[in-house]
Amino acid sequence: MISVRAMSAVLNPAVSIIRGLLPPEFNWRTRREIRLTSTFGLPTNFNAFSLNSAFKIILFSPKEPRRVAKPPNQCKLNFFNPNRSEPCGLQVTIAFQSLAASVFWAFFGWLGGLGAYGARSFAIVMAADSTMKKTAWSKLIRRTHMYLALFLTPWMVVYALSSFIFNHHALFSGGKPLAQFEKVEELPYEAVFSDGIEPREAGLQILRDLNREGAFWVGQNQKLTAERFTVNRNRAIGPERIHYYPQENKVIIERQKTTTASLLVGLHLKHGTGHPGIAANLWGIVLDLVIVGMLFWVLSGVWMWLGIKPARFWGGVSALVGIGLFLLFMFTV
Amino acid sequence: MNNTNLIFRRVHLYLGMSLIPWVLIYALSTFTFNHRDWFRGQFNQPDSWAQLWKKEYKADVPRQQPKLKEWARRLLDENGITGAFNVRQNRQSVLINLIQFRNPIRVTYQKNAGQLRAEQKRTTLAEVMARMHVRHGYGRGGVLYNGWAFVVDLVCFAILAWTITGLYLWWKISATRKAGWVAILSGLATFLALVFTI
């Protein structure tokens, strides 16, 4: 057995001396070998790579000072009028988008860990006592039903409130649009587009040039040869319409005043993936999760209902009334 | 189990059981909206309108919208077509759309040619679900049309009721409180970060 004292805490210089080559006498009792077997070779490999490979250029070359457009203490957060073209606006946006993505995936990492831990207990229960199988399944389904719902609560509340606004539109708008667009900027803008460019591609180019990348849509029948070409940058807070006038080489930017109703309706209408930026795509992914959640709530809800004997009759009546009413609507409306 | 707990459980369950078809329709249709490219062939195909009949017709079309609506109602009655509809016109034609879930009908009147044509849409399942998803509002037809709007309100109320009763039921299971807080706060943080940066 190799003594613990044979391992040295001091950095072994052998690698740097031989410049990455193996020593002439390769003895598997050497310190080098001991370090490889007891630490999976990580320190030795790191030394070898950092001292004798191209990585040393990155690791040990003097770093260039970071270029910061504005010192961070001068950055101001303005949530209700976010503009990427403002100082630090882009950094703040990226930071929040990364935060959203991190929290989202961290939650699923945590859920996965919990699931793995639960699966182990589940396997033990299943192996130990077959009469407890049903209880173990029941617990797993109930917990998934609940945690999924707790995570998706904000989205479900938004969909409920916004649907109510759609259903009673006149009550909230008085027959007018929910919120008006107002002109906020007029800028000179000259651009060269490749021949036969698709409207969506042209829209993306305009947004990039104006530092306004993110979820957007453009009318597919629009042409760059027309008097005006409009790109809709559908932000959640303060959606913008960017009108590009090719003949006049200018853009006019209009922003919608955000009201609670317009915000809820805007969030209700957001969907799809393939937008530039993290946030809009992540919204599309969460929307898929909402769909999975709704289907799972139905299936697991029916399963749980079958397990509650006193609720079987009235639960069955409720389901039949719902299905009957739905079929009536489907064939008559 | 105390009374409040039982009432909350039963409200959560019975509302869920009665609204299963709507929850399924909203979920599945949202999937077609979110992945529009995958369902491109399912929506608005150019040859999906089939002609029902075509006839010669000559009439003076009123310009004002309420009178135009009355005129369209009479025209549909004369031709044995019933149901809620929208009507709009331009210089050349009048378009009457009968808004039905399964087989929408459109009647077009060509003013200059003096021609009336009725067509029915061959519809796909994705289109039916999408029409159900977007149908909302009162006062567009008879009792059944308003009944659908009432159910939309009921779904809105149900989602809020599921949220409130669900939170109550979660709080009553003390073993799940910590994990529940993690789920709620991570959901809320993701939501807020997305809303402010999207």
Short mmCIF file of C-alpha atoms in Angstrom, two decimals, chain A residues 79-80 93 96-97 99-100 103-104 107 110 143 145-147 150-151 153-158 160-161 163-164 166-168 233-237 263 267-268 270-273 279-280 282-284 286-288 291 294-295 298 301-302 305 308 310-311 314-315 318-319 322-323 325-326 328-333, chain B residues 9-10 12-14 17-28 30-31 33-35 99-102 128 132-133 135-138 144-145 147-153 155-156 159-160 163 166-167 169-170 173 175-176 178-191 193-198:
data_model
loop_
_atom_site.label_atom_id
_atom_site.label_comp_id
_atom_site.label_asym_id
_atom_site.label_seq_id
_atom_site.Cartn_x
_atom_site.Cartn_y
_atom_site.Cartn_z
CA PHE A 79 -38.19 48.74 -15.92
CA PHE A 80 -41.11 50.63 -17.33
CA THR A 93 -31.47 43.16 -20.30
CA PHE A 96 -32.22 39.68 -16.43
CA GLN A 97 -32.67 37.26 -19.31
CA LEU A 99 -31.36 35.31 -14.50
CA ALA A 100 -34.70 34.10 -15.88
CA VAL A 103 -33.89 30.28 -12.31
CA PHE A 104 -35.98 28.30 -14.78
CA PHE A 107 -35.90 24.87 -10.70
CA TRP A 110 -33.90 20.93 -8.24
CA ARG A 143 -46.70 15.99 -5.69
CA HIS A 145 -49.54 17.87 -9.86
CA MET A 146 -48.96 20.33 -7.02
CA TYR A 147 -45.38 21.52 -7.68
CA LEU A 150 -47.19 26.18 -7.91
CA PHE A 151 -44.42 26.95 -10.41
CA THR A 153 -49.19 30.00 -10.96
CA PRO A 154 -48.16 33.40 -12.45
CA TRP A 155 -48.84 32.22 -16.00
CA MET A 156 -52.23 30.72 -15.15
CA VAL A 157 -53.32 33.89 -13.34
CA VAL A 158 -52.27 35.99 -16.34
CA ALA A 160 -57.32 33.86 -16.54
CA LEU A 161 -57.33 37.65 -16.13
CA SER A 163 -59.19 35.99 -21.00
CA PHE A 164 -61.68 37.90 -18.89
CA PHE A 166 -60.96 39.53 -24.04
CA ASN A 167 -64.43 38.34 -23.09
CA HIS A 168 -65.49 41.79 -21.84
CA ARG A 233 -41.22 44.85 -31.47
CA ASN A 234 -43.59 43.15 -29.06
CA ARG A 235 -42.07 43.79 -25.69
CA ALA A 236 -44.13 42.87 -22.66
CA ILE A 237 -43.74 46.36 -21.20
CA LEU A 263 -49.87 44.18 -20.38
CA LEU A 267 -48.60 38.47 -22.35
CA HIS A 268 -51.57 36.29 -23.32
CA LYS A 270 -46.99 35.86 -26.72
CA HIS A 271 -46.07 32.52 -28.20
CA GLY A 272 -43.62 30.70 -30.42
CA THR A 273 -39.91 30.09 -30.43
CA ALA A 279 -36.28 35.70 -23.03
CA ALA A 280 -38.74 35.35 -25.93
CA LEU A 282 -37.79 30.89 -22.94
CA TRP A 283 -41.35 32.23 -22.86
CA GLY A 284 -42.21 29.80 -25.70
CA VAL A 286 -42.59 27.84 -20.60
CA LEU A 287 -45.73 27.96 -22.74
CA ASP A 288 -45.03 24.36 -23.79
CA ILE A 291 -49.56 22.92 -22.09
CA MET A 294 -52.73 21.41 -18.29
CA LEU A 295 -52.76 17.94 -19.84
CA VAL A 298 -56.47 16.70 -16.33
CA GLY A 301 -56.99 14.93 -11.62
CA VAL A 302 -59.14 12.17 -13.09
CA TRP A 305 -60.89 11.60 -8.42
CA ILE A 308 -61.89 9.40 -3.67
CA PRO A 310 -67.29 9.78 -1.69
CA ALA A 311 -66.65 12.13 -4.63
CA TRP A 314 -70.81 14.04 -8.11
CA GLY A 315 -67.47 14.07 -9.87
CA SER A 318 -69.80 17.13 -13.23
CA ALA A 319 -67.72 15.45 -15.94
CA GLY A 322 -69.26 19.33 -18.92
CA ILE A 323 -68.82 16.90 -21.81
CA LEU A 325 -72.46 20.93 -22.77
CA PHE A 326 -69.25 20.97 -24.78
CA LEU A 328 -73.85 20.77 -27.62
CA PHE A 329 -71.75 23.87 -28.29
CA MET A 330 -69.53 22.07 -30.77
CA PHE A 331 -72.42 20.89 -32.95
CA THR A 332 -74.67 23.94 -32.71
CA VAL A 333 -72.47 27.02 -32.41
CA ARG B 9 -61.06 20.15 -2.11
CA ARG B 10 -64.49 19.58 -3.63
CA HIS B 12 -61.14 22.24 -6.85
CA LEU B 13 -62.23 18.78 -7.99
CA TYR B 14 -65.75 19.40 -9.34
CA MET B 17 -64.12 17.65 -13.73
CA SER B 18 -66.76 19.82 -15.40
CA LEU B 19 -64.27 21.90 -17.40
CA ILE B 20 -62.09 19.03 -18.71
CA PRO B 21 -63.09 19.53 -22.38
CA TRP B 22 -62.23 23.25 -22.30
CA VAL B 23 -58.89 22.70 -20.56
CA LEU B 24 -57.99 20.10 -23.19
CA ILE B 25 -59.07 22.33 -26.08
CA TYR B 26 -57.15 25.34 -24.75
CA ALA B 27 -54.02 23.22 -24.15
CA LEU B 28 -54.01 21.47 -27.53
CA THR B 30 -52.11 26.54 -27.74
CA PHE B 31 -49.68 23.86 -28.89
CA PHE B 33 -50.16 28.28 -31.99
CA ASN B 34 -46.80 27.82 -30.28
CA HIS B 35 -45.49 25.52 -33.04
CA ILE B 99 -68.92 32.01 -37.52
CA GLN B 100 -69.33 28.33 -36.78
CA PHE B 101 -66.88 26.01 -35.06
CA ARG B 102 -67.08 23.08 -37.43
CA VAL B 128 -61.78 23.78 -35.11
CA MET B 132 -62.87 27.45 -30.09
CA HIS B 133 -59.79 28.96 -28.47
CA ARG B 135 -64.15 32.60 -29.59
CA HIS B 136 -65.15 35.10 -26.93
CA GLY B 137 -67.57 37.91 -26.15
CA TYR B 138 -71.29 38.29 -25.62
CA LEU B 144 -75.87 29.30 -27.29
CA TYR B 145 -73.38 31.92 -28.49
CA GLY B 147 -73.56 30.44 -23.44
CA TRP B 148 -70.08 29.88 -24.84
CA ALA B 149 -69.00 33.34 -23.62
CA PHE B 150 -70.40 32.46 -20.20
CA VAL B 151 -68.30 29.29 -20.13
CA VAL B 152 -65.21 31.37 -21.05
CA ASP B 153 -65.97 33.48 -17.96
CA VAL B 155 -63.00 29.01 -17.11
CA CYS B 156 -61.41 32.33 -16.02
CA ILE B 159 -58.42 29.05 -13.00
CA LEU B 160 -58.43 31.65 -10.21
CA THR B 163 -55.08 28.79 -7.79
CA GLY B 166 -54.58 24.91 -4.59
CA LEU B 167 -52.50 27.31 -2.48
CA LEU B 169 -54.40 22.81 0.07
CA TRP B 170 -50.61 23.09 -0.35
CA ILE B 173 -49.58 19.82 3.90
CA ALA B 175 -44.27 18.51 4.82
CA THR B 176 -44.35 20.17 1.39
CA LYS B 178 -40.37 24.27 1.91
CA ALA B 179 -40.39 22.63 -1.53
CA GLY B 180 -43.59 24.51 -2.37
CA TRP B 181 -41.95 27.83 -1.57
CA VAL B 182 -39.06 26.91 -3.88
CA ALA B 183 -41.54 26.16 -6.68
CA ILE B 184 -43.57 29.35 -6.14
CA LEU B 185 -40.58 31.67 -5.83
CA SER B 186 -38.67 30.19 -8.76
CA GLY B 187 -41.83 30.44 -10.90
CA LEU B 188 -42.38 34.03 -9.84
CA ALA B 189 -38.72 34.98 -10.38
CA THR B 190 -38.68 33.43 -13.86
CA PHE B 191 -41.96 35.14 -14.74
CA ALA B 193 -37.45 38.39 -15.15
CA LEU B 194 -39.07 37.42 -18.47
CA VAL B 195 -41.73 40.12 -18.31
CA PHE B 196 -39.16 42.84 -17.70
CA THR B 197 -36.75 41.73 -20.43
CA ILE B 198 -38.80 40.13 -23.19
#
